[in-house]
Tab-separated table of N, CA and C in Angstrom:
chain	number	residue	atom	x	y	z
A	1369	GLN	N	-179.936	117.202	-138.702
A	1369	GLN	CA	-181.080	117.300	-139.598
A	1369	GLN	C	-181.295	118.766	-139.976
A	1370	VAL	N	-181.522	119.002	-141.256
A	1370	VAL	CA	-181.764	120.347	-141.775
A	1370	VAL	C	-183.071	120.330	-142.543
A	1371	GLN	N	-183.923	121.309	-142.262
A	1371	GLN	CA	-185.180	121.441	-142.982
A	1371	GLN	C	-185.091	122.650	-143.909
A	1372	LEU	N	-185.565	122.472	-145.127
A	1372	LEU	CA	-185.484	123.525	-146.138
A	1372	LEU	C	-186.851	123.729	-146.789
A	1373	VAL	N	-187.283	124.987	-146.850
A	1373	VAL	CA	-188.572	125.308	-147.463
A	1373	VAL	C	-188.381	126.507	-148.384
A	1374	GLU	N	-188.621	126.293	-149.679
A	1374	GLU	CA	-188.483	127.368	-150.647
A	1374	GLU	C	-189.795	128.127	-150.813
A	1375	SER	N	-189.660	129.371	-151.264
A	1375	SER	CA	-190.828	130.191	-151.572
A	1375	SER	C	-190.410	131.273	-152.556
A	1376	GLY	N	-191.406	131.936	-153.134
A	1376	GLY	CA	-191.131	133.100	-153.965
A	1376	GLY	C	-191.123	132.859	-155.451
A	1377	GLY	N	-191.357	131.640	-155.887
A	1377	GLY	CA	-191.404	131.390	-157.315
A	1377	GLY	C	-192.629	132.024	-157.938
A	1378	GLY	N	-192.676	132.017	-159.273
A	1378	GLY	CA	-193.829	132.583	-159.955
A	1378	GLY	C	-193.567	132.766	-161.428
A	1379	LEU	N	-194.426	133.553	-162.045
A	1379	LEU	CA	-194.360	133.839	-163.479
A	1379	LEU	C	-193.818	135.247	-163.683
A	1380	VAL	N	-192.830	135.379	-164.557
A	1380	VAL	CA	-192.238	136.685	-164.839
A	1380	VAL	C	-191.930	136.779	-166.328
A	1381	GLN	N	-191.955	137.965	-166.850
A	1381	GLN	CA	-191.648	138.164	-168.266
A	1381	GLN	C	-190.140	138.191	-168.483
A	1382	ALA	N	-189.745	137.843	-169.677
A	1382	ALA	CA	-188.328	137.885	-170.041
A	1382	ALA	C	-187.767	139.290	-169.806
A	1383	GLY	N	-186.563	139.320	-169.229
A	1383	GLY	CA	-185.944	140.593	-168.890
A	1383	GLY	C	-186.261	141.066	-167.483
A	1384	GLY	N	-187.206	140.405	-166.844
A	1384	GLY	CA	-187.618	140.799	-165.504
A	1384	GLY	C	-186.761	140.179	-164.418
A	1385	SER	N	-187.159	140.438	-163.183
A	1385	SER	CA	-186.422	139.953	-162.014
A	1385	SER	C	-187.357	139.225	-161.065
A	1386	LEU	N	-186.755	138.357	-160.269
A	1386	LEU	CA	-187.513	137.608	-159.278
A	1386	LEU	C	-186.546	137.193	-158.177
A	1387	ARG	N	-187.032	137.136	-156.949
A	1387	ARG	CA	-186.209	136.644	-155.849
A	1387	ARG	C	-186.912	135.461	-155.195
A	1388	VAL	N	-186.197	134.362	-155.088
A	1388	VAL	CA	-186.708	133.194	-154.367
A	1388	VAL	C	-185.967	133.076	-153.044
A	1389	SER	N	-186.655	132.486	-152.074
A	1389	SER	CA	-186.107	132.379	-150.729
A	1389	SER	C	-186.146	130.936	-150.267
A	1390	CYS	N	-185.247	130.630	-149.336
A	1390	CYS	CA	-185.202	129.298	-148.747
A	1390	CYS	C	-185.048	129.461	-147.241
A	1391	ALA	N	-186.037	128.992	-146.504
A	1391	ALA	CA	-185.969	129.031	-145.048
A	1391	ALA	C	-185.340	127.732	-144.557
A	1392	ALA	N	-184.153	127.855	-143.969
A	1392	ALA	CA	-183.429	126.690	-143.483
A	1392	ALA	C	-183.445	126.688	-141.963
A	1393	SER	N	-183.644	125.523	-141.394
A	1393	SER	CA	-183.612	125.413	-139.934
A	1393	SER	C	-182.949	124.103	-139.533
A	1394	GLY	N	-182.351	124.114	-138.334
A	1394	GLY	CA	-181.661	122.931	-137.852
A	1394	GLY	C	-180.656	123.315	-136.794
A	1395	ARG	N	-180.295	122.365	-135.957
A	1395	ARG	CA	-179.405	122.668	-134.834
A	1395	ARG	C	-177.971	122.873	-135.255
A	1396	THR	N	-177.583	122.317	-136.421
A	1396	THR	CA	-176.176	122.391	-136.829
A	1396	THR	C	-176.020	123.102	-138.168
A	1397	LEU	N	-176.831	124.143	-138.385
A	1397	LEU	CA	-176.759	124.860	-139.658
A	1397	LEU	C	-175.383	125.424	-139.933
A	1398	TRP	N	-174.642	125.761	-138.894
A	1398	TRP	CA	-173.327	126.368	-139.049
A	1398	TRP	C	-172.363	125.433	-139.777
A	1399	ASN	N	-172.698	124.181	-139.851
A	1399	ASN	CA	-171.840	123.183	-140.461
A	1399	ASN	C	-172.152	122.947	-141.945
A	1400	TYR	N	-173.036	123.755	-142.510
A	1400	TYR	CA	-173.502	123.500	-143.864
A	1400	TYR	C	-173.290	124.692	-144.790
A	1401	ALA	N	-172.977	124.371	-146.044
A	1401	ALA	CA	-173.032	125.342	-147.121
A	1401	ALA	C	-174.399	125.199	-147.787
A	1402	MET	N	-174.907	126.298	-148.320
A	1402	MET	CA	-176.240	126.302	-148.929
A	1402	MET	C	-176.130	126.571	-150.419
A	1403	ALA	N	-177.070	126.032	-151.164
A	1403	ALA	CA	-177.002	126.194	-152.617
A	1403	ALA	C	-178.386	126.221	-153.235
A	1404	TRP	N	-178.400	126.699	-154.474
A	1404	TRP	CA	-179.587	126.622	-155.314
A	1404	TRP	C	-179.246	125.774	-156.540
A	1405	PHE	N	-180.145	124.886	-156.864
A	1405	PHE	CA	-180.103	124.105	-158.093
A	1405	PHE	C	-181.422	124.343	-158.814
A	1406	ARG	N	-181.470	123.954	-160.072
A	1406	ARG	CA	-182.724	124.034	-160.813
A	1406	ARG	C	-182.844	122.839	-161.742
A	1407	GLN	N	-184.077	122.521	-162.069
A	1407	GLN	CA	-184.329	121.407	-162.969
A	1407	GLN	C	-185.488	121.742	-163.887
A	1408	ALA	N	-185.207	121.761	-165.176
A	1408	ALA	CA	-186.235	121.983	-166.184
A	1408	ALA	C	-186.776	120.633	-166.641
A	1409	PRO	N	-187.992	120.595	-167.193
A	1409	PRO	CA	-188.568	119.327	-167.640
A	1409	PRO	C	-187.672	118.606	-168.625
A	1410	GLY	N	-187.428	117.332	-168.376
A	1410	GLY	CA	-186.631	116.522	-169.280
A	1410	GLY	C	-185.138	116.759	-169.187
A	1411	LYS	N	-184.701	117.585	-168.236
A	1411	LYS	CA	-183.275	117.882	-168.110
A	1411	LYS	C	-182.758	117.473	-166.741
A	1412	GLU	N	-181.443	117.344	-166.637
A	1412	GLU	CA	-180.837	117.005	-165.363
A	1412	GLU	C	-180.837	118.217	-164.442
A	1413	ARG	N	-180.726	117.926	-163.144
A	1413	ARG	CA	-180.653	119.011	-162.174
A	1413	ARG	C	-179.342	119.777	-162.384
A	1414	GLU	N	-179.439	121.093	-162.395
A	1414	GLU	CA	-178.327	121.963	-162.745
A	1414	GLU	C	-177.937	122.845	-161.562
A	1415	PHE	N	-176.635	122.954	-161.315
A	1415	PHE	CA	-176.125	123.828	-160.272
A	1415	PHE	C	-176.329	125.286	-160.664
A	1416	VAL	N	-176.801	126.095	-159.703
A	1416	VAL	CA	-177.027	127.514	-159.953
A	1416	VAL	C	-176.051	128.379	-159.142
A	1417	ALA	N	-176.049	128.187	-157.820
A	1417	ALA	CA	-175.195	129.023	-156.971
A	1417	ALA	C	-175.034	128.375	-155.604
A	1418	THR	N	-173.927	128.702	-154.926
A	1418	THR	CA	-173.700	128.180	-153.591
A	1418	THR	C	-172.970	129.204	-152.741
A	1419	ILE	N	-173.149	129.093	-151.427
A	1419	ILE	CA	-172.544	130.026	-150.485
A	1419	ILE	C	-172.158	129.276	-149.224
A	1420	ASN	N	-171.007	129.625	-148.639
A	1420	ASN	CA	-170.618	128.949	-147.407
A	1420	ASN	C	-171.244	129.645	-146.208
A	1421	TRP	N	-171.049	129.057	-145.033
A	1421	TRP	CA	-171.733	129.553	-143.840
A	1421	TRP	C	-171.386	131.011	-143.542
A	1422	SER	N	-170.120	131.354	-143.680
A	1422	SER	CA	-169.711	132.720	-143.349
A	1422	SER	C	-170.073	133.720	-144.435
A	1423	GLY	N	-170.434	133.223	-145.613
A	1423	GLY	CA	-170.749	134.117	-146.724
A	1423	GLY	C	-169.528	134.619	-147.454
A	1424	SER	N	-168.356	134.125	-147.095
A	1424	SER	CA	-167.116	134.623	-147.685
A	1424	SER	C	-166.812	134.006	-149.050
A	1425	ARG	N	-167.473	132.888	-149.347
A	1425	ARG	CA	-167.232	132.215	-150.620
A	1425	ARG	C	-168.564	131.968	-151.315
A	1426	LYS	N	-168.630	132.380	-152.577
A	1426	LYS	CA	-169.831	132.174	-153.394
A	1426	LYS	C	-169.387	131.692	-154.768
A	1427	TYR	N	-170.124	130.774	-155.319
A	1427	TYR	CA	-169.812	130.256	-156.648
A	1427	TYR	C	-171.111	130.180	-157.441
A	1428	TYR	N	-170.963	130.375	-158.749
A	1428	TYR	CA	-172.142	130.395	-159.617
A	1428	TYR	C	-171.936	129.484	-160.813
A	1429	GLY	N	-173.058	128.951	-161.323
A	1429	GLY	CA	-173.015	128.219	-162.568
A	1429	GLY	C	-172.768	129.183	-163.726
A	1430	ASP	N	-172.155	128.686	-164.774
A	1430	ASP	CA	-171.786	129.546	-165.897
A	1430	ASP	C	-172.995	130.236	-166.528
A	1431	SER	N	-174.127	129.553	-166.560
A	1431	SER	CA	-175.296	130.097	-167.247
A	1431	SER	C	-175.963	131.252	-166.496
A	1432	VAL	N	-175.598	131.453	-165.231
A	1432	VAL	CA	-176.247	132.513	-164.446
A	1432	VAL	C	-175.276	133.581	-163.953
A	1433	LYS	N	-173.994	133.414	-164.206
A	1433	LYS	CA	-172.999	134.383	-163.735
A	1433	LYS	C	-173.312	135.772	-164.261
A	1434	GLY	N	-173.263	136.743	-163.352
A	1434	GLY	CA	-173.527	138.123	-163.733
A	1434	GLY	C	-175.002	138.495	-163.712
A	1435	ARG	N	-175.888	137.503	-163.581
A	1435	ARG	CA	-177.335	137.776	-163.555
A	1435	ARG	C	-177.962	137.408	-162.213
A	1436	PHE	N	-177.466	136.358	-161.583
A	1436	PHE	CA	-178.031	135.877	-160.327
A	1436	PHE	C	-177.073	136.181	-159.178
A	1437	THR	N	-177.658	136.408	-157.991
A	1437	THR	CA	-176.860	136.652	-156.790
A	1437	THR	C	-177.422	135.849	-155.633
A	1438	ILE	N	-176.544	135.103	-154.966
A	1438	ILE	CA	-176.952	134.344	-153.784
A	1438	ILE	C	-176.536	135.127	-152.543
A	1439	SER	N	-177.402	135.120	-151.541
A	1439	SER	CA	-177.095	135.779	-150.279
A	1439	SER	C	-177.813	135.039	-149.167
A	1440	GLN	N	-177.534	135.420	-147.919
A	1440	GLN	CA	-178.189	134.741	-146.814
A	1440	GLN	C	-178.315	135.678	-145.622
A	1441	ASP	N	-179.235	135.337	-144.754
A	1441	ASP	CA	-179.485	136.103	-143.539
A	1441	ASP	C	-179.600	135.095	-142.394
A	1442	ILE	N	-178.578	135.044	-141.547
A	1442	ILE	CA	-178.518	134.050	-140.484
A	1442	ILE	C	-179.029	134.650	-139.184
A	1443	SER	N	-179.870	133.904	-138.495
A	1443	SER	CA	-180.426	134.397	-137.235
A	1443	SER	C	-179.337	134.461	-136.170
A	1444	GLN	N	-179.565	135.265	-135.160
A	1444	GLN	CA	-178.557	135.451	-134.115
A	1444	GLN	C	-178.244	134.165	-133.378
A	1445	ASP	N	-179.267	133.313	-133.201
A	1445	ASP	CA	-179.013	132.058	-132.498
A	1445	ASP	C	-178.459	130.981	-133.416
A	1446	MET	N	-178.260	131.339	-134.703
A	1446	MET	CA	-177.675	130.441	-135.716
A	1446	MET	C	-178.500	129.187	-135.954
A	1447	ALA	N	-179.771	129.218	-135.544
A	1447	ALA	CA	-180.624	128.053	-135.773
A	1447	ALA	C	-181.447	128.180	-137.037
A	1448	LYS	N	-181.453	129.399	-137.615
A	1448	LYS	CA	-182.221	129.606	-138.838
A	1448	LYS	C	-181.393	130.417	-139.826
A	1449	ASN	N	-181.591	130.102	-141.077
A	1449	ASN	CA	-180.888	130.816	-142.149
A	1449	ASN	C	-181.858	130.977	-143.306
A	1450	THR	N	-181.984	132.186	-143.802
A	1450	THR	CA	-182.782	132.408	-145.000
A	1450	THR	C	-181.816	132.678	-146.147
A	1451	VAL	N	-181.889	131.842	-147.149
A	1451	VAL	CA	-181.003	131.946	-148.301
A	1451	VAL	C	-181.792	132.509	-149.471
A	1452	TYR	N	-181.264	133.516	-150.096
A	1452	TYR	CA	-181.958	134.184	-151.189
A	1452	TYR	C	-181.243	133.937	-152.509
A	1453	LEU	N	-182.021	133.942	-153.565
A	1453	LEU	CA	-181.460	133.935	-154.913
A	1453	LEU	C	-182.143	135.058	-155.673
A	1454	GLN	N	-181.407	136.134	-155.894
A	1454	GLN	CA	-181.909	137.246	-156.690
A	1454	GLN	C	-181.599	136.969	-158.152
A	1455	MET	N	-182.637	136.954	-158.961
A	1455	MET	CA	-182.476	136.612	-160.374
A	1455	MET	C	-182.874	137.803	-161.233
A	1456	ASN	N	-181.928	138.297	-161.994
A	1456	ASN	CA	-182.165	139.454	-162.858
A	1456	ASN	C	-181.994	139.075	-164.319
A	1457	ASN	N	-182.566	139.903	-165.175
A	1457	ASN	CA	-182.462	139.686	-166.618
A	1457	ASN	C	-182.818	138.244	-166.990
A	1458	LEU	N	-183.952	137.811	-166.494
A	1458	LEU	CA	-184.384	136.439	-166.714
A	1458	LEU	C	-184.748	136.197	-168.174
A	1459	ASN	N	-184.533	134.987	-168.619
A	1459	ASN	CA	-184.926	134.582	-169.966
A	1459	ASN	C	-185.659	133.238	-169.892
A	1460	PRO	N	-186.361	132.872	-170.942
A	1460	PRO	CA	-187.164	131.633	-170.892
A	1460	PRO	C	-186.346	130.392	-170.543
A	1461	GLU	N	-185.056	130.400	-170.837
A	1461	GLU	CA	-184.204	129.239	-170.513
A	1461	GLU	C	-183.997	129.091	-168.997
A	1462	ASP	N	-184.369	130.094	-168.228
A	1462	ASP	CA	-184.280	130.018	-166.762
A	1462	ASP	C	-185.505	129.338	-166.149
A	1463	THR	N	-186.489	129.017	-166.975
A	1463	THR	CA	-187.684	128.350	-166.471
A	1463	THR	C	-187.329	126.968	-165.931
A	1464	ALA	N	-187.691	126.730	-164.674
A	1464	ALA	CA	-187.349	125.470	-164.021
A	1464	ALA	C	-187.954	125.451	-162.622
A	1465	VAL	N	-187.882	124.292	-161.995
A	1465	VAL	CA	-188.137	124.214	-160.562
A	1465	VAL	C	-186.807	124.489	-159.861
A	1466	TYR	N	-186.842	125.440	-158.946
A	1466	TYR	CA	-185.626	125.833	-158.226
A	1466	TYR	C	-185.631	125.177	-156.852
A	1467	TYR	N	-184.519	124.500	-156.545
A	1467	TYR	CA	-184.383	123.763	-155.297
A	1467	TYR	C	-183.287	124.364	-154.432
A	1468	CYS	N	-183.566	124.441	-153.151
A	1468	CYS	CA	-182.569	124.808	-152.161
A	1468	CYS	C	-181.951	123.519	-151.621
A	1469	ALA	N	-180.655	123.555	-151.310
A	1469	ALA	CA	-179.986	122.355	-150.834
A	1469	ALA	C	-178.891	122.726	-149.836
A	1470	ALA	N	-178.532	121.760	-148.991
A	1470	ALA	CA	-177.498	121.968	-147.977
A	1470	ALA	C	-176.464	120.856	-148.048
A	1471	ALA	N	-175.190	121.238	-147.972
A	1471	ALA	CA	-174.089	120.282	-147.994
A	1471	ALA	C	-173.183	120.523	-146.800
A	1472	LEU	N	-172.619	119.474	-146.277
A	1472	LEU	CA	-171.689	119.620	-145.168
A	1472	LEU	C	-170.505	120.492	-145.582
A	1473	GLY	N	-170.047	121.296	-144.626
A	1473	GLY	CA	-168.974	122.228	-144.913
A	1473	GLY	C	-167.648	121.584	-145.265
A	1474	ASP	N	-167.467	120.323	-144.869
A	1474	ASP	CA	-166.205	119.639	-145.175
A	1474	ASP	C	-166.300	118.788	-146.437
A	1475	SER	N	-167.381	118.987	-147.199
A	1475	SER	CA	-167.508	118.296	-148.482
A	1475	SER	C	-166.954	119.199	-149.585
A	1476	THR	N	-167.031	118.725	-150.808
A	1476	THR	CA	-166.629	119.559	-151.947
A	1476	THR	C	-167.840	120.356	-152.434
A	1477	TRP	N	-168.514	121.008	-151.496
A	1477	TRP	CA	-169.742	121.759	-151.789
A	1477	TRP	C	-169.535	122.813	-152.874
A	1478	TYR	N	-168.325	123.360	-152.943
A	1478	TYR	CA	-168.018	124.459	-153.861
A	1478	TYR	C	-167.993	124.011	-155.323
A	1479	LEU	N	-167.982	122.691	-155.545
A	1479	LEU	CA	-167.999	122.184	-156.913
A	1479	LEU	C	-169.404	122.158	-157.503
A	1480	GLY	N	-170.413	122.313	-156.654
A	1480	GLY	CA	-171.775	122.326	-157.158
A	1480	GLY	C	-172.271	120.980	-157.645
A	1481	LEU	N	-171.822	119.921	-157.019
A	1481	LEU	CA	-172.245	118.576	-157.408
A	1481	LEU	C	-173.475	118.157	-156.610
A	1482	VAL	N	-174.468	117.643	-157.303
A	1482	VAL	CA	-175.707	117.204	-156.644
A	1482	VAL	C	-175.399	116.206	-155.532
A	1483	THR	N	-174.439	115.334	-155.777
A	1483	THR	CA	-174.149	114.260	-154.830
A	1483	THR	C	-173.579	114.758	-153.505
A	1484	ASP	N	-173.072	115.973	-153.450
A	1484	ASP	CA	-172.534	116.516	-152.197
A	1484	ASP	C	-173.622	117.062	-151.286
A	1485	TYR	N	-174.806	117.296	-151.832
A	1485	TYR	CA	-175.858	117.980	-151.094
A	1485	TYR	C	-176.802	116.964	-150.452
A	1486	LYS	N	-176.836	117.015	-149.132
A	1486	LYS	CA	-177.505	115.988	-148.349
A	1486	LYS	C	-178.987	116.276	-148.154
A	1487	TYR	N	-179.336	117.549	-148.016
A	1487	TYR	CA	-180.717	117.929	-147.748
A	1487	TYR	C	-181.245	118.802	-148.874
A	1488	TRP	N	-182.531	118.588	-149.185
A	1488	TRP	CA	-183.168	119.296	-150.295
A	1488	TRP	C	-184.547	119.792	-149.873
A	1489	GLY	N	-184.925	120.944	-150.439
A	1489	GLY	CA	-186.285	121.424	-150.265
A	1489	GLY	C	-187.199	120.804	-151.310
A	1490	GLN	N	-188.461	121.211	-151.271
A	1490	GLN	CA	-189.448	120.637	-152.179
A	1490	GLN	C	-189.467	121.337	-153.537
A	1491	GLY	N	-188.822	122.500	-153.628
A	1491	GLY	CA	-188.735	123.209	-154.896
A	1491	GLY	C	-189.804	124.264	-155.067
A	1492	THR	N	-189.500	125.266	-155.871
A	1492	THR	CA	-190.453	126.315	-156.215
A	1492	THR	C	-190.339	126.591	-157.714
A	1493	GLN	N	-191.484	126.707	-158.369
A	1493	GLN	CA	-191.503	126.854	-159.823
A	1493	GLN	C	-191.240	128.302	-160.225
A	1494	VAL	N	-190.330	128.478	-161.163
A	1494	VAL	CA	-190.075	129.777	-161.780
A	1494	VAL	C	-190.334	129.629	-163.279
A	1495	THR	N	-191.212	130.449	-163.792
A	1495	THR	CA	-191.550	130.405	-165.203
A	1495	THR	C	-191.308	131.774	-165.821
A	1496	VAL	N	-190.525	131.785	-166.891
A	1496	VAL	CA	-190.212	133.038	-167.579
A	1496	VAL	C	-190.857	132.996	-168.953
A	1497	SER	N	-191.733	133.940	-169.209
A	1497	SER	CA	-192.433	133.994	-170.487
A	1497	SER	C	-191.693	134.907	-171.457
A	1498	SER	N	-191.778	134.550	-172.742
A	1498	SER	CA	-191.071	135.335	-173.767
A	1498	SER	C	-191.949	136.465	-174.293
């Protein structure tokens, strides 16, 4: 079981930056890759970025490449992981609810498919004004 809680969303002007965080906890976190997805009103959930447990592999959605960065900070006991999404040069099209998600390490997590991600947070709203 993995618990995910997002925070850090808010309102920002176009061209600005924002960092959202995801507090992950669970006994077997080492077995999971972490990701960020987003969903705008009336649209399907969209892959944003993903990172494996060791941090050696990161993948990004085409719409955020070069602007967003995923990172993580794993506790020494490996029972907690804070996953960050640094978002720069934001534009109104980035407005969405941002969700943190976890997928088993032996899945095709690197493809960014919603169906691979077993656990989800409640989401945090990011609004970019023009």
